[in-house]
Coordinates of C-alpha atoms in Angstrom, one line a residue:
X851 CA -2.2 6.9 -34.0
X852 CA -4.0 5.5 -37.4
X853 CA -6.9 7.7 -36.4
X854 CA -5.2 10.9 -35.4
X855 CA -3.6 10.5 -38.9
X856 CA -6.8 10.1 -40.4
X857 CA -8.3 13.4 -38.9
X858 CA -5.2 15.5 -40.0
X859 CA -5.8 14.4 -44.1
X860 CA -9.7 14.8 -43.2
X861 CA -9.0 18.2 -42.1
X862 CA -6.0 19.0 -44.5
X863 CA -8.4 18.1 -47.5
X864 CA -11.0 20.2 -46.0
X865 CA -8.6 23.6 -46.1
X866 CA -7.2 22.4 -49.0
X867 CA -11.0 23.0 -50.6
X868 CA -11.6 26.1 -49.1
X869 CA -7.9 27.5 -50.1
X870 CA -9.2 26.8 -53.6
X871 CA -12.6 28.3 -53.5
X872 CA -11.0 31.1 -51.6
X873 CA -8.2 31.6 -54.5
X874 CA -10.7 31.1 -57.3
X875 CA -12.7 33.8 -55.6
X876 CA -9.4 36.1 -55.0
X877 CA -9.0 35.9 -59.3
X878 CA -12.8 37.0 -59.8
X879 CA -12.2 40.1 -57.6
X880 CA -8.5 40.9 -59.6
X881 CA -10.5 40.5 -63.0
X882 CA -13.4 42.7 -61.4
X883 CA -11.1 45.4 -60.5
X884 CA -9.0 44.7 -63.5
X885 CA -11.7 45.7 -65.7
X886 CA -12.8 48.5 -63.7
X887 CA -9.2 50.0 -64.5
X888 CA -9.6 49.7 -68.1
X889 CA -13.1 51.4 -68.1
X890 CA -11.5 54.5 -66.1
X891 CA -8.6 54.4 -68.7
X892 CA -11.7 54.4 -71.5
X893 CA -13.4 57.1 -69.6
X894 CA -10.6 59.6 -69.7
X895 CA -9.2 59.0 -66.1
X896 CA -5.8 60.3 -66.6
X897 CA -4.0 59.1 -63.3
X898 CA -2.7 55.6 -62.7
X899 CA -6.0 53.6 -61.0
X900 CA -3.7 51.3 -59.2
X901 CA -2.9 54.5 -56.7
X902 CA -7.0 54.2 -55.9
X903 CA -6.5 53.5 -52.3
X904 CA -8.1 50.1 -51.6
X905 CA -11.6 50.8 -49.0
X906 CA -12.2 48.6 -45.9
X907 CA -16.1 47.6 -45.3
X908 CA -17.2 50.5 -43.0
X909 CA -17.4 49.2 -39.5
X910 CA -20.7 49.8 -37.9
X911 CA -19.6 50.2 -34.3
X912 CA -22.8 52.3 -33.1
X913 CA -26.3 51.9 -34.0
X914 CA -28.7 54.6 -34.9
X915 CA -28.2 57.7 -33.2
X916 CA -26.4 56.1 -30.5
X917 CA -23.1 57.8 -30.4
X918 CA -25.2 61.1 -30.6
X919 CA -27.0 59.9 -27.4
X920 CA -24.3 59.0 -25.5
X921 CA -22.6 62.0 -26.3
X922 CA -25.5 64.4 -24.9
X923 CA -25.7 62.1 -21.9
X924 CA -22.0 62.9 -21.1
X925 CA -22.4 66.4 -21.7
X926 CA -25.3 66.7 -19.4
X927 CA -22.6 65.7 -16.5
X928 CA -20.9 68.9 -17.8
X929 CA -19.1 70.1 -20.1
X930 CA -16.1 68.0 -21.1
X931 CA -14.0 67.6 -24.5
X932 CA -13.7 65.6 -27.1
X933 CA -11.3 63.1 -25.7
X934 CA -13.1 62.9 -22.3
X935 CA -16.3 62.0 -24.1
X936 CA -14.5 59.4 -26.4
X937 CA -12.7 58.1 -23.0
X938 CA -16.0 57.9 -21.5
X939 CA -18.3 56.2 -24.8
X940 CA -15.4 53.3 -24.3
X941 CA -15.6 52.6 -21.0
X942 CA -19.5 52.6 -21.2
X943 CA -19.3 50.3 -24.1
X944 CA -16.8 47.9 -22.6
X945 CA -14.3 47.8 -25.1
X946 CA -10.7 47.8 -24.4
X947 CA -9.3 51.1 -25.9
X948 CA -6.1 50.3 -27.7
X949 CA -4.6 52.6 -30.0
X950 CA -6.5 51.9 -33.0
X951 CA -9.9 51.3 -31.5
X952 CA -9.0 54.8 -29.5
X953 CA -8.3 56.8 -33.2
X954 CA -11.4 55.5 -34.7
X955 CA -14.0 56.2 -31.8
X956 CA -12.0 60.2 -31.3
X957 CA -12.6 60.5 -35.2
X958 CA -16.0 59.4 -34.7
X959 CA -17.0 61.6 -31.5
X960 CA -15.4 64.6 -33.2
X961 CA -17.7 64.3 -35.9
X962 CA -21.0 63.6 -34.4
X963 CA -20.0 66.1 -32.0
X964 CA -19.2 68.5 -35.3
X965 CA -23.0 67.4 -37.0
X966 CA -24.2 68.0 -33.2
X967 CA -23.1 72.0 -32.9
X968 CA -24.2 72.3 -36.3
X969 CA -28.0 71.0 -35.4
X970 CA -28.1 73.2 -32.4
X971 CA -27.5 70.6 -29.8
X972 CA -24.3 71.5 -28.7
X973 CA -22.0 74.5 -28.3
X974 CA -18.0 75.0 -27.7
X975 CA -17.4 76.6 -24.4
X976 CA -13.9 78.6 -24.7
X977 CA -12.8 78.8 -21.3
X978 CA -9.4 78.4 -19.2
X979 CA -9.3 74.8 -19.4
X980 CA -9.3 74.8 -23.7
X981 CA -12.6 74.0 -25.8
X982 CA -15.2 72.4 -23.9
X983 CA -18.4 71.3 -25.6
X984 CA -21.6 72.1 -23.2
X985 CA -25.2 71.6 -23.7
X986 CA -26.4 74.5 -26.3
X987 CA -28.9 76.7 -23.9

């Protein structure tokens, strides 16, 4: 039991070190974004810069043209819309498609598939079953 008790103060002291470093690091960022606030204010920014929504790292969930690739693949099945192709880009990536995951990858195929009709590749196809998107010709 002695050495089961000495393992838990070993690893208590160990997150006990990191909760400080992690705190200490915490502080930095409030006095960075602290200070930032006052040099809107002596900018002229007139609202409030605590209603500045905070920003989430972007999440890189494609690589480099990837999502446009897979969406011209799909569409060369036939045409098909935007939820169909963002059904079909999850299941070929594996990922389980709950509702968040789901959101992001429609707001992503929407807009590749936007910058797509826009460089030509592809084309909406307004037909009885609602707006398709087709290979352009």
């Amino acid at each position: 039991m002695e050495h089961t008790i000495f393992g838990l103060i070993k690893k208590r002291g160990e997150l006990a070190g990191q909760h400080k470093v992690a705190v200490k690091a915490a502080d930095a960022l409030k006095a960075d974004v602290d200070a930032i606030d006052r040099a809107l204010v002596l900018c002229g920014y007139q609202d409030d810069p605590k209603d500045i929504p905070a920003r989430t790292k972007y999440k890189q969930m494609f690589g480099r043209n990837e999502l446009k690739l897979a969406i011209l693949d799909t569409l060369r099945q036939g045409p098909a819309d935007d939820e169909t192709i963002a059904k079909l880009i999850i299941e070929r990536k594996g990922w389980d498609a709950d509702d968040d995951l789901w959101a992001d990858v429609l707001k992503r195929t929407r807009d590749a598939i936007q910058r797509a009709q826009k460089a030509g590749y592809v084309v909406q196809d307004f037909g009885p079953d609602g707006c398709l998107w087709r290979l352009a010709p």
